[in-house]
Coordinates of C-alpha atoms in Angstrom, one line a residue:
X1 CA 82.4 -82.8 177.2
X2 CA 86.1 -82.1 177.7
X3 CA 87.2 -83.4 181.1
X4 CA 88.3 -80.8 183.7
X5 CA 90.9 -80.7 186.4
X6 CA 88.2 -81.4 189.0
X7 CA 87.2 -84.5 187.1
X8 CA 90.7 -85.9 187.4
X9 CA 90.7 -85.0 191.1
X10 CA 87.4 -86.8 191.7
X11 CA 88.5 -89.9 189.7
X12 CA 91.8 -90.1 191.6
X13 CA 90.1 -89.2 194.9
X14 CA 92.6 -86.4 195.6
X15 CA 92.4 -82.6 195.7
X16 CA 92.7 -80.3 192.7
X17 CA 95.9 -78.9 194.2
X18 CA 97.4 -82.4 194.2
X19 CA 96.5 -82.9 190.6
X20 CA 98.2 -79.6 189.7
X21 CA 101.3 -80.5 191.6
X22 CA 101.5 -83.8 189.7
X23 CA 101.1 -82.0 186.4
X24 CA 103.7 -79.5 187.2
X25 CA 106.1 -81.7 189.2
X26 CA 106.0 -79.4 192.3
X27 CA 106.1 -80.5 195.9
X28 CA 106.6 -83.8 197.6
X29 CA 104.0 -86.5 196.7
X30 CA 104.1 -90.3 197.3
X31 CA 104.6 -92.5 194.3
X32 CA 101.2 -94.1 195.0
X33 CA 99.5 -90.7 194.7
X34 CA 101.3 -89.8 191.5
X35 CA 100.4 -93.1 189.9
X36 CA 96.7 -92.6 190.9
X37 CA 96.6 -89.2 189.3
X38 CA 98.4 -90.3 186.1
X39 CA 96.0 -93.2 185.8
X40 CA 93.0 -90.9 186.1
X41 CA 94.4 -88.6 183.5
X42 CA 94.9 -91.5 181.1
X43 CA 91.4 -92.9 181.7
X44 CA 89.7 -89.6 181.2
X45 CA 92.1 -88.6 178.4
X46 CA 92.6 -85.3 180.2
X47 CA 94.5 -82.6 178.3
X48 CA 96.0 -79.9 180.5
X49 CA 95.3 -76.3 179.6
X50 CA 98.6 -75.0 178.2
X51 CA 97.9 -71.4 179.1
X52 CA 97.0 -72.4 182.7
X53 CA 100.2 -74.3 183.0
X54 CA 102.3 -71.4 181.7
X55 CA 100.6 -69.2 184.3
X56 CA 101.3 -71.9 186.9
X57 CA 105.0 -71.9 186.2
X58 CA 105.4 -68.2 185.9
X59 CA 107.5 -66.5 188.6
X60 CA 105.2 -65.2 191.3
X61 CA 107.5 -62.9 193.3
X62 CA 106.3 -64.5 196.5
X63 CA 108.7 -66.0 199.1
X64 CA 107.6 -68.2 201.9
X65 CA 108.9 -67.8 205.4
X66 CA 108.5 -70.6 207.9
X67 CA 109.6 -70.2 211.5
X68 CA 108.7 -71.5 214.9
X69 CA 106.9 -68.3 216.2
X70 CA 107.3 -64.6 215.7
X71 CA 106.4 -64.2 219.3
X72 CA 110.0 -65.1 220.1
X73 CA 112.0 -61.8 219.9
X74 CA 114.8 -63.4 217.8
X75 CA 112.5 -64.9 215.2
X76 CA 110.2 -61.9 215.3
X77 CA 113.1 -59.5 214.5
X78 CA 114.5 -61.9 211.9
X79 CA 111.2 -62.3 210.1
X80 CA 110.8 -58.5 210.2
X81 CA 114.2 -58.0 208.6
X82 CA 113.5 -60.6 206.0
X83 CA 110.1 -59.2 205.1
X84 CA 111.5 -55.6 204.9
X85 CA 114.4 -56.5 202.6
X86 CA 112.3 -58.8 200.4
X87 CA 109.6 -56.1 200.0
X88 CA 112.3 -53.6 199.0
X89 CA 113.5 -56.2 196.4
X90 CA 110.0 -56.5 194.9
X91 CA 108.8 -59.6 196.7
X92 CA 105.8 -60.3 198.8
X93 CA 106.0 -62.9 201.7
X94 CA 103.7 -65.6 203.1
X95 CA 104.6 -66.3 206.7
X96 CA 103.8 -69.5 208.7
X97 CA 104.4 -70.1 212.4
X98 CA 105.0 -73.8 212.9
X99 CA 104.9 -73.5 216.8
X100 CA 107.3 -76.5 216.8
X101 CA 104.5 -78.7 215.6
X102 CA 105.4 -81.1 212.8
X103 CA 101.9 -81.5 211.4
X104 CA 101.4 -77.7 211.3
X105 CA 104.7 -77.3 209.6
X106 CA 103.8 -79.9 207.0
X107 CA 100.5 -78.2 206.4
X108 CA 102.0 -74.8 206.0
X109 CA 104.7 -76.2 203.7
X110 CA 102.1 -77.8 201.4
X111 CA 100.1 -74.6 201.4
X112 CA 103.2 -72.5 200.5
X113 CA 104.0 -75.0 197.7
X114 CA 100.4 -74.8 196.4
X115 CA 100.7 -71.0 196.4
X116 CA 103.6 -71.3 193.9
X117 CA 106.2 -69.5 196.0
X118 CA 109.5 -68.8 194.2
X119 CA 111.4 -70.0 197.2
X120 CA 111.4 -70.7 200.9
X121 CA 113.4 -69.4 203.9
X122 CA 112.9 -71.7 206.9
X123 CA 114.1 -71.7 210.5
X124 CA 111.9 -74.3 212.2
X125 CA 113.0 -77.0 214.5
X126 CA 110.9 -80.0 213.4
X127 CA 112.5 -83.1 211.9
X128 CA 111.6 -85.8 209.4
X129 CA 109.3 -83.7 207.2
X130 CA 109.4 -85.4 203.8
X131 CA 108.4 -82.4 201.7
X132 CA 111.8 -80.9 202.2
X133 CA 113.3 -83.7 200.2
X134 CA 111.8 -82.0 197.1
X135 CA 114.8 -80.2 195.8
X136 CA 113.5 -78.3 192.7
X137 CA 112.2 -75.5 194.9
X138 CA 114.9 -73.1 196.1
X139 CA 115.2 -73.3 199.9
X140 CA 117.6 -71.6 202.4
X141 CA 117.7 -72.6 206.1
X142 CA 118.6 -70.3 209.0
X143 CA 120.3 -72.0 211.9
X144 CA 119.0 -75.4 210.9
X145 CA 120.5 -78.4 209.0
X146 CA 117.9 -79.9 206.7
X147 CA 119.7 -81.9 204.1
X148 CA 122.9 -81.8 202.1
X149 CA 121.4 -79.7 199.3
X150 CA 120.0 -76.9 201.4
X151 CA 122.4 -74.1 202.4
X152 CA 122.5 -73.0 206.0
X153 CA 122.9 -69.4 207.2
X154 CA 124.0 -69.1 210.8
X155 CA 125.9 -67.0 213.3
X156 CA 129.1 -68.4 214.8
X157 CA 127.5 -70.5 217.5
X158 CA 130.8 -72.1 218.6
X159 CA 132.5 -68.7 219.1
X160 CA 129.4 -67.4 220.9
X161 CA 129.5 -70.4 223.2
X162 CA 133.1 -69.7 224.0
X163 CA 132.4 -66.0 224.5
X164 CA 129.7 -66.8 227.0
X165 CA 131.5 -69.4 228.9
X166 CA 134.8 -67.5 229.1
X167 CA 132.9 -64.4 230.4
X168 CA 131.5 -66.4 233.3
X169 CA 134.8 -68.1 234.1
X170 CA 136.8 -64.8 234.0
X171 CA 134.3 -63.2 236.3
X172 CA 135.0 -66.0 238.9
X173 CA 132.2 -68.6 238.3
X174 CA 133.2 -72.2 238.7
X175 CA 130.0 -74.2 239.0
X176 CA 128.5 -73.2 235.6
X177 CA 125.4 -74.8 234.1
X178 CA 124.4 -74.5 230.4
X179 CA 120.8 -74.8 229.2
X180 CA 120.4 -76.1 225.6
X181 CA 117.9 -77.7 223.2
X182 CA 117.6 -81.4 222.4
X183 CA 121.0 -82.9 221.5
X184 CA 119.5 -84.9 218.6
X185 CA 118.2 -81.8 216.9
X186 CA 120.2 -81.1 213.7
X187 CA 121.0 -77.4 214.2
X188 CA 124.2 -75.4 214.3
X189 CA 123.1 -74.1 217.7
X190 CA 124.3 -77.3 219.3
X191 CA 127.8 -75.9 218.8
X192 CA 127.1 -73.6 221.7
X193 CA 127.0 -76.6 223.9
X194 CA 130.2 -78.1 222.4
X195 CA 132.0 -74.8 222.9
X196 CA 130.8 -74.5 226.5
X197 CA 131.9 -78.1 227.4
X198 CA 135.3 -77.7 225.7
X199 CA 135.9 -74.3 227.4
X200 CA 135.0 -75.7 230.8
X201 CA 137.4 -78.6 230.4
X202 CA 140.1 -76.3 229.3
X203 CA 139.8 -74.6 232.6
X204 CA 139.6 -77.9 234.6
X205 CA 135.9 -77.3 235.3
X206 CA 133.1 -79.8 235.1
X207 CA 130.5 -79.0 232.4
X208 CA 126.9 -79.6 233.2
X209 CA 124.3 -79.2 230.4
X210 CA 120.6 -79.3 231.0
X211 CA 118.5 -80.1 228.0
X212 CA 115.2 -78.3 227.5
X213 CA 112.6 -79.3 224.9
X214 CA 111.3 -76.4 222.7
X215 CA 107.7 -77.3 223.4
X216 CA 107.8 -77.0 227.2
X217 CA 105.0 -74.7 228.5
X218 CA 106.1 -71.6 230.4
X219 CA 105.0 -72.8 233.9
X220 CA 106.7 -76.2 233.3
X221 CA 110.0 -74.5 232.3
X222 CA 109.8 -72.2 235.3
X223 CA 109.5 -75.2 237.5
X224 CA 112.6 -76.8 235.9
X225 CA 114.5 -73.7 236.7
X226 CA 113.2 -73.7 240.3
X227 CA 114.3 -77.3 240.6
X228 CA 117.7 -76.4 239.0
X229 CA 118.6 -74.2 242.0
X230 CA 117.4 -76.9 244.4
X231 CA 119.4 -79.7 242.7
X232 CA 122.5 -77.6 242.2
X233 CA 122.7 -75.2 245.2
X234 CA 126.3 -74.4 244.4
X235 CA 125.6 -73.1 240.9
X236 CA 127.2 -69.7 240.5
X237 CA 127.0 -69.2 236.8
X238 CA 124.4 -70.0 234.1
X239 CA 124.9 -69.8 230.3
X240 CA 121.3 -69.8 228.9
X241 CA 120.8 -70.9 225.3
X242 CA 118.5 -67.9 224.6
X243 CA 117.5 -64.7 226.2
X244 CA 113.9 -65.8 226.9
X245 CA 115.3 -68.5 229.2
X246 CA 117.8 -66.0 230.7
X247 CA 114.9 -63.7 231.5
X248 CA 112.9 -66.5 233.2
X249 CA 116.0 -67.5 235.2
X250 CA 116.3 -63.9 236.4
X251 CA 112.7 -64.0 237.5
X252 CA 113.1 -67.4 239.3
X253 CA 116.4 -66.2 241.0
X254 CA 114.6 -63.0 242.2
X255 CA 111.7 -65.1 243.7
X256 CA 114.2 -67.4 245.4
X257 CA 116.2 -64.3 246.7
X258 CA 119.3 -65.3 244.8
X259 CA 121.1 -62.1 243.9
X260 CA 122.3 -61.5 240.4
X261 CA 125.2 -60.9 240.0
X262 CA 126.4 -61.2 243.6
X263 CA 125.4 -64.8 244.0
X264 CA 124.8 -65.9 240.4
X265 CA 126.4 -64.8 237.1
X266 CA 124.2 -65.1 234.0
X267 CA 124.8 -64.9 230.2
X268 CA 122.0 -65.2 227.6
X269 CA 122.1 -65.6 223.9
X270 CA 120.5 -63.8 220.9
X271 CA 120.9 -60.2 221.9
X272 CA 117.9 -58.8 220.0
X273 CA 117.2 -55.1 220.0
X274 CA 114.0 -55.8 222.1
X275 CA 115.9 -57.7 224.7
X276 CA 118.7 -55.2 225.0
X277 CA 116.1 -52.4 225.4
X278 CA 114.0 -54.2 228.0
X279 CA 116.8 -56.0 229.8
X280 CA 119.9 -53.8 229.2
X281 CA 121.6 -55.3 232.3
X282 CA 121.6 -58.8 230.8
X283 CA 124.9 -59.9 229.4
X284 CA 124.2 -61.7 226.1
X285 CA 125.7 -62.9 222.9
X286 CA 124.4 -60.8 219.9
X287 CA 123.5 -62.6 216.7
X288 CA 123.7 -60.4 213.6
X289 CA 120.1 -60.6 212.7
X290 CA 120.2 -58.0 209.8
X291 CA 123.3 -59.6 208.3
X292 CA 121.7 -63.0 208.6
X293 CA 118.6 -61.8 206.8
X294 CA 120.6 -60.2 204.0
X295 CA 122.7 -63.3 203.6
X296 CA 119.7 -65.6 203.5
X297 CA 118.0 -63.5 200.8
X298 CA 121.2 -63.2 198.8
X299 CA 121.8 -67.0 198.8
X300 CA 118.1 -67.7 198.0
X301 CA 118.3 -65.4 195.0
X302 CA 121.3 -67.3 193.8
X303 CA 119.4 -70.6 194.2
X304 CA 116.4 -69.2 192.3
X305 CA 118.7 -68.2 189.5
X306 CA 120.4 -71.6 189.4
X307 CA 123.8 -70.3 190.7
X308 CA 126.2 -72.3 192.8
X309 CA 126.1 -71.8 196.6
X310 CA 128.1 -73.0 199.5
X311 CA 126.7 -75.5 202.1
X312 CA 127.2 -73.2 205.1
X313 CA 127.6 -69.5 205.8
X314 CA 128.8 -68.4 209.2
X315 CA 128.5 -64.8 210.4
X316 CA 130.4 -63.4 213.5
X317 CA 128.8 -62.7 216.8
X318 CA 129.7 -60.3 219.6
X319 CA 129.1 -60.0 223.3
X320 CA 126.9 -57.4 225.0
X321 CA 128.3 -57.0 228.5
X322 CA 125.6 -56.0 230.9
X323 CA 125.7 -56.2 234.7
X324 CA 124.5 -59.9 235.1
X325 CA 128.0 -61.2 234.5
X326 CA 130.0 -58.8 236.6
X327 CA 130.2 -59.4 240.3
X328 CA 131.5 -56.0 241.1
X329 CA 128.9 -54.2 238.9
X330 CA 126.9 -53.0 241.9
X331 CA 129.7 -51.9 244.1

């Protein structure tokens, strides 16, 4: 009887998906696994089904989207914009929420690869995932540096950081704190911190950045903000790295009877439509979500069609001036 794919998988003690990936040279696999599969193929004299392989390599019109969580307004609106534009272009999408979990991201990535997606658009924050080193699959990153080969779509984080910090300074704040993600994370968003620190020094002010991990539970983060006001009682301005943190800071300030903007000036970051609808008084930096989605898809299509692309694409930001950054706004 002619050996089948499952016979090879059983002999090599791997899954059928792994055998298929070896046969079609798709996805990241260790050399040890590749050697085991090839040895099993040779021992069984397995002959791949040519028709099946042609079907395997056929364009699927499926794009994988991998982001931390669509529960976050920024990622939720970004994924919505990507899905809408891809659907209009004749593509279906498979979406994975990594929840900042490295294992979950690896699992999703392997699943997307096994589903024969034509390309990936990713915006997760995990590091050291080996599968991304496989460079035959077109990948575009949004606001994340992955490797030298994968182009990055981003808003102008540095300019956004300057806008936010200058807004606070010009409205009279001097003891300004900036909240930001881990400094070791390879993401263009760290330029917000650089811009904040440089702008503070330009005005002879002392920068103070507080680092927050992405995986901090809500109650723990709330306690950090409570402690912030206890540790720095003179703080009169905060530049939050995202609007979710800014909203939580507003809540903590209200509970501690710190008046915004009379006692504390506040600027957030992201400026999603949802945030501006629910918290119209929050001053924030608006990232151009629709333009970022359009650019990501355009660059991914170029990668799929083997066209040259740049390493980095930076889109302009603008400031939404609410009442939280104006001390005279309630006069």
